[in-house]
Amino acid sequence: MSLGIPDSSGNPYGDLELTDPTAMRALSHPVRLAILSRLQRYGAATATELSEHVGASPSVTSWHLRHLARFGLVRDSAGGGDARKRYWEASAGGFRFRFPDDDEGRAASRVLSRTLFEQYHDLPRRWMVEDEPRLEAEWRREAGLSNTTMRLTEGELAAVNAAIEQVLAPYVTRETADQPPGARHVRILRYVLPEAGTP
């Protein structure tokens, strides 16, 4: 199984890169994605603590955690502070995957892509209802939607994606202690949707 953190030039966030189809399929479950997302955002937690937020019982959450651990996506954490409880943490701040060239890899990556799109499709609407009305004017000015269409070659698109990641990397990888006062969680959804052919 090829699973690990590649050099920073191609992965400036230090994400865990999934290349094994079995690992992609393991992550293609809404509860597992919710567990991983929660650990990445809020840090170490027990199965019982996570269960309240991921829509599963503590025992089912524990089973999913063990499954994620088999593929190196989560690990035991000493950061919980209570030796009587088992705390888990995400192995990296994020993950990424590519569409491999073989049939098995392509199928697994399509399932994971579909699950991710389905998980986040309602996020903008929820933001409009839950967060946007409570934002201060200066934060509201910086929020919103960008919908840009351009004609690019595959190489140019790869360069655009790499440039965006290089701009964001210092903020994504910044330690909590180094964040300035007033810093908030900001999610940047970036859908890259090449058309299938030239009309």
Tab-separated table of C-alpha atoms in Angstrom:
chain	number	residue	atom	x	y	z
A	1	MET	CA	0.000	0.000	0.000
A	2	SER	CA	1.376	3.408	-0.974
A	3	LEU	CA	0.273	5.807	1.705
A	4	GLY	CA	2.267	8.632	3.141
A	5	ILE	CA	3.249	12.255	3.004
A	6	PRO	CA	5.145	13.143	-0.174
A	7	ASP	CA	7.691	15.924	-0.438
A	8	SER	CA	6.410	19.422	0.219
A	9	SER	CA	6.924	20.629	-3.362
A	10	GLY	CA	3.911	18.646	-4.585
A	11	ASN	CA	2.026	18.738	-1.302
A	12	PRO	CA	2.580	22.098	0.418
A	13	TYR	CA	-0.063	21.437	3.094
A	14	GLY	CA	1.635	18.244	4.301
A	15	ASP	CA	-1.556	16.307	3.583
A	16	LEU	CA	-1.735	12.549	3.791
A	17	GLU	CA	-1.833	11.313	0.201
A	18	LEU	CA	-4.049	8.346	-0.571
A	19	THR	CA	-2.911	6.262	-3.525
A	20	ASP	CA	-4.205	2.846	-2.473
A	21	PRO	CA	-7.738	2.062	-3.749
A	22	THR	CA	-8.572	0.139	-0.560
A	23	ALA	CA	-7.763	3.204	1.561
A	24	MET	CA	-9.895	5.400	-0.722
A	25	ARG	CA	-12.830	3.024	-0.367
A	26	ALA	CA	-12.327	2.902	3.405
A	27	LEU	CA	-12.660	6.679	3.563
A	28	SER	CA	-15.686	6.719	1.224
A	29	HIS	CA	-18.148	6.511	4.101
A	30	PRO	CA	-19.990	9.573	5.438
A	31	VAL	CA	-19.389	8.666	9.104
A	32	ARG	CA	-15.669	8.089	8.552
A	33	LEU	CA	-15.346	11.366	6.677
A	34	ALA	CA	-17.226	13.135	9.474
A	35	ILE	CA	-14.926	11.560	12.096
A	36	LEU	CA	-11.793	12.585	10.205
A	37	SER	CA	-13.085	16.105	9.596
A	38	ARG	CA	-13.979	16.552	13.270
A	39	LEU	CA	-10.548	15.334	14.449
A	40	GLN	CA	-8.754	17.563	11.939
A	41	ARG	CA	-10.662	20.636	13.026
A	42	TYR	CA	-11.003	20.169	16.783
A	43	GLY	CA	-8.168	17.826	17.739
A	44	ALA	CA	-8.065	14.659	19.813
A	45	ALA	CA	-11.312	13.065	20.991
A	46	THR	CA	-12.733	9.763	22.214
A	47	ALA	CA	-15.215	7.663	20.267
A	48	THR	CA	-17.931	8.731	22.714
A	49	GLU	CA	-17.152	12.425	22.213
A	50	LEU	CA	-17.099	12.005	18.445
A	51	SER	CA	-20.325	10.000	18.341
A	52	GLU	CA	-22.350	13.062	19.331
A	53	HIS	CA	-21.256	14.827	16.143
A	54	VAL	CA	-21.015	12.087	13.496
A	55	GLY	CA	-24.407	10.401	13.680
A	56	ALA	CA	-23.296	7.044	15.088
A	57	SER	CA	-23.271	5.304	18.455
A	58	PRO	CA	-20.000	5.208	20.457
A	59	SER	CA	-19.442	1.539	19.576
A	60	VAL	CA	-20.012	2.119	15.846
A	61	THR	CA	-17.811	5.229	15.970
A	62	SER	CA	-15.091	3.179	17.671
A	63	TRP	CA	-15.329	0.560	14.899
A	64	HIS	CA	-14.965	3.259	12.223
A	65	LEU	CA	-11.968	4.743	14.059
A	66	ARG	CA	-10.207	1.382	14.094
A	67	HIS	CA	-10.930	1.032	10.382
A	68	LEU	CA	-9.457	4.467	9.663
A	69	ALA	CA	-6.415	3.599	11.793
A	70	ARG	CA	-5.713	0.529	9.620
A	71	PHE	CA	-4.965	2.923	6.757
A	72	GLY	CA	-2.993	5.448	8.782
A	73	LEU	CA	-5.689	8.139	8.653
A	74	VAL	CA	-6.079	8.354	12.454
A	75	ARG	CA	-3.907	7.245	15.359
A	76	ASP	CA	-3.887	7.031	19.132
A	77	SER	CA	-3.311	10.352	20.849
A	78	ALA	CA	-1.811	11.171	24.207
A	79	GLY	CA	-3.352	14.627	24.020
A	80	GLY	CA	-6.610	13.801	25.783
A	81	GLY	CA	-5.296	14.046	29.310
A	82	ASP	CA	-7.184	11.049	30.705
A	83	ALA	CA	-5.229	7.773	30.578
A	84	ARG	CA	-8.414	5.766	31.254
A	85	LYS	CA	-9.928	6.827	27.922
A	86	ARG	CA	-8.706	6.154	24.394
A	87	TYR	CA	-8.161	9.398	22.515
A	88	TRP	CA	-7.772	9.531	18.752
A	89	GLU	CA	-6.253	12.172	16.486
A	90	ALA	CA	-5.989	12.730	12.750
A	91	SER	CA	-2.629	11.661	11.307
A	92	ALA	CA	-2.431	14.826	9.192
A	93	GLY	CA	-4.291	18.109	8.817
A	94	GLY	CA	-5.811	16.998	5.521
A	95	PHE	CA	-5.767	14.338	2.851
A	96	ARG	CA	-5.594	14.285	-0.906
A	97	PHE	CA	-5.924	11.720	-3.643
A	98	ARG	CA	-5.549	11.542	-7.392
A	99	PHE	CA	-7.371	9.591	-10.074
A	100	PRO	CA	-4.982	6.666	-10.698
A	101	ASP	CA	-4.501	5.149	-14.160
A	102	ASP	CA	-5.714	1.626	-13.335
A	103	ASP	CA	-9.397	0.610	-13.327
A	104	GLU	CA	-9.513	-0.259	-9.613
A	105	GLY	CA	-7.927	3.040	-8.616
A	106	ARG	CA	-10.192	5.062	-10.893
A	107	ALA	CA	-13.286	3.345	-9.494
A	108	ALA	CA	-12.218	3.908	-5.881
A	109	SER	CA	-11.326	7.565	-6.458
A	110	ARG	CA	-14.659	8.203	-8.203
A	111	VAL	CA	-16.539	6.776	-5.212
A	112	LEU	CA	-14.541	8.938	-2.799
A	113	SER	CA	-15.037	12.031	-4.999
A	114	ARG	CA	-18.777	11.409	-5.149
A	115	THR	CA	-18.975	10.968	-1.364
A	116	LEU	CA	-17.061	14.222	-0.807
A	117	PHE	CA	-19.263	16.168	-3.218
A	118	GLU	CA	-22.367	14.778	-1.518
A	119	GLN	CA	-20.995	15.597	1.947
A	120	TYR	CA	-20.331	19.234	1.097
A	121	HIS	CA	-23.110	20.038	-1.392
A	122	ASP	CA	-25.275	21.596	1.335
A	123	LEU	CA	-22.461	23.526	3.027
A	124	PRO	CA	-23.034	26.876	1.220
A	125	ARG	CA	-26.756	26.842	2.084
A	126	ARG	CA	-26.024	26.040	5.727
A	127	TRP	CA	-23.455	28.852	5.818
A	128	MET	CA	-26.046	31.289	4.429
A	129	VAL	CA	-28.535	30.282	7.146
A	130	GLU	CA	-26.270	29.737	10.164
A	131	ASP	CA	-23.209	31.973	9.765
A	132	GLU	CA	-23.725	34.747	7.217
A	133	PRO	CA	-26.452	36.596	9.189
A	134	ARG	CA	-24.167	36.762	12.253
A	135	LEU	CA	-21.036	37.987	10.445
A	136	GLU	CA	-19.655	41.443	11.044
A	137	ALA	CA	-19.660	43.692	7.968
A	138	GLU	CA	-15.893	43.428	7.427
A	139	TRP	CA	-16.038	39.613	7.414
A	140	ARG	CA	-19.121	39.596	5.192
A	141	ARG	CA	-17.280	41.709	2.587
A	142	GLU	CA	-14.572	39.026	2.256
A	143	ALA	CA	-17.009	36.117	2.008
A	144	GLY	CA	-18.929	34.972	-1.023
A	145	LEU	CA	-18.834	32.990	-4.203
A	146	SER	CA	-16.398	33.120	-7.078
A	147	ASN	CA	-17.472	31.529	-10.345
A	148	THR	CA	-14.717	31.921	-12.935
A	149	THR	CA	-14.548	30.140	-16.276
A	150	MET	CA	-11.440	30.146	-18.467
A	151	ARG	CA	-9.829	28.153	-21.249
A	152	LEU	CA	-6.730	26.296	-20.051
A	153	THR	CA	-4.556	23.384	-21.065
A	154	GLU	CA	-4.114	20.558	-18.559
A	155	GLY	CA	-0.621	21.860	-17.784
A	156	GLU	CA	-1.902	25.389	-17.188
A	157	LEU	CA	-4.636	24.078	-14.874
A	158	ALA	CA	-2.010	22.129	-12.912
A	159	ALA	CA	0.049	25.339	-12.591
A	160	VAL	CA	-3.003	27.334	-11.394
A	161	ASN	CA	-3.818	24.679	-8.782
A	162	ALA	CA	-0.202	24.589	-7.577
A	163	ALA	CA	-0.036	28.405	-7.346
A	164	ILE	CA	-3.232	28.559	-5.260
A	165	GLU	CA	-1.874	25.912	-2.903
A	166	GLN	CA	1.414	27.812	-2.507
A	167	VAL	CA	-0.499	30.973	-1.538
A	168	LEU	CA	-2.641	29.123	1.018
A	169	ALA	CA	0.068	26.820	2.427
A	170	PRO	CA	1.540	29.230	5.035
A	171	TYR	CA	-1.926	29.715	6.545
A	172	VAL	CA	-2.969	26.047	6.325
A	173	THR	CA	0.208	24.815	8.041
A	174	ARG	CA	0.509	27.613	10.627
A	175	GLU	CA	0.554	26.386	14.222
A	176	THR	CA	-2.279	27.508	16.502
A	177	ALA	CA	0.190	29.394	18.715
A	178	ASP	CA	1.322	31.438	15.701
A	179	GLN	CA	-2.140	32.571	14.668
A	180	PRO	CA	-2.771	36.286	15.256
A	181	PRO	CA	-5.570	37.464	17.554
A	182	GLY	CA	-8.903	37.517	15.768
A	183	ALA	CA	-8.111	34.571	13.470
A	184	ARG	CA	-11.160	32.439	12.665
A	185	HIS	CA	-11.825	29.203	10.837
A	186	VAL	CA	-12.318	30.004	7.160
A	187	ARG	CA	-13.286	27.292	4.683
A	188	ILE	CA	-12.390	27.860	1.041
A	189	LEU	CA	-14.335	25.485	-1.187
A	190	ARG	CA	-12.537	25.176	-4.501
A	191	TYR	CA	-14.331	23.132	-7.114
A	192	VAL	CA	-12.175	22.538	-10.184
A	193	LEU	CA	-14.522	21.305	-12.904
A	194	PRO	CA	-12.932	20.824	-16.347
A	195	GLU	CA	-15.441	20.205	-19.130
A	196	ALA	CA	-15.301	16.826	-20.813
A	197	GLY	CA	-14.743	18.166	-24.327
A	198	THR	CA	-14.640	21.253	-26.511
A	199	PRO	CA	-18.112	22.219	-27.769
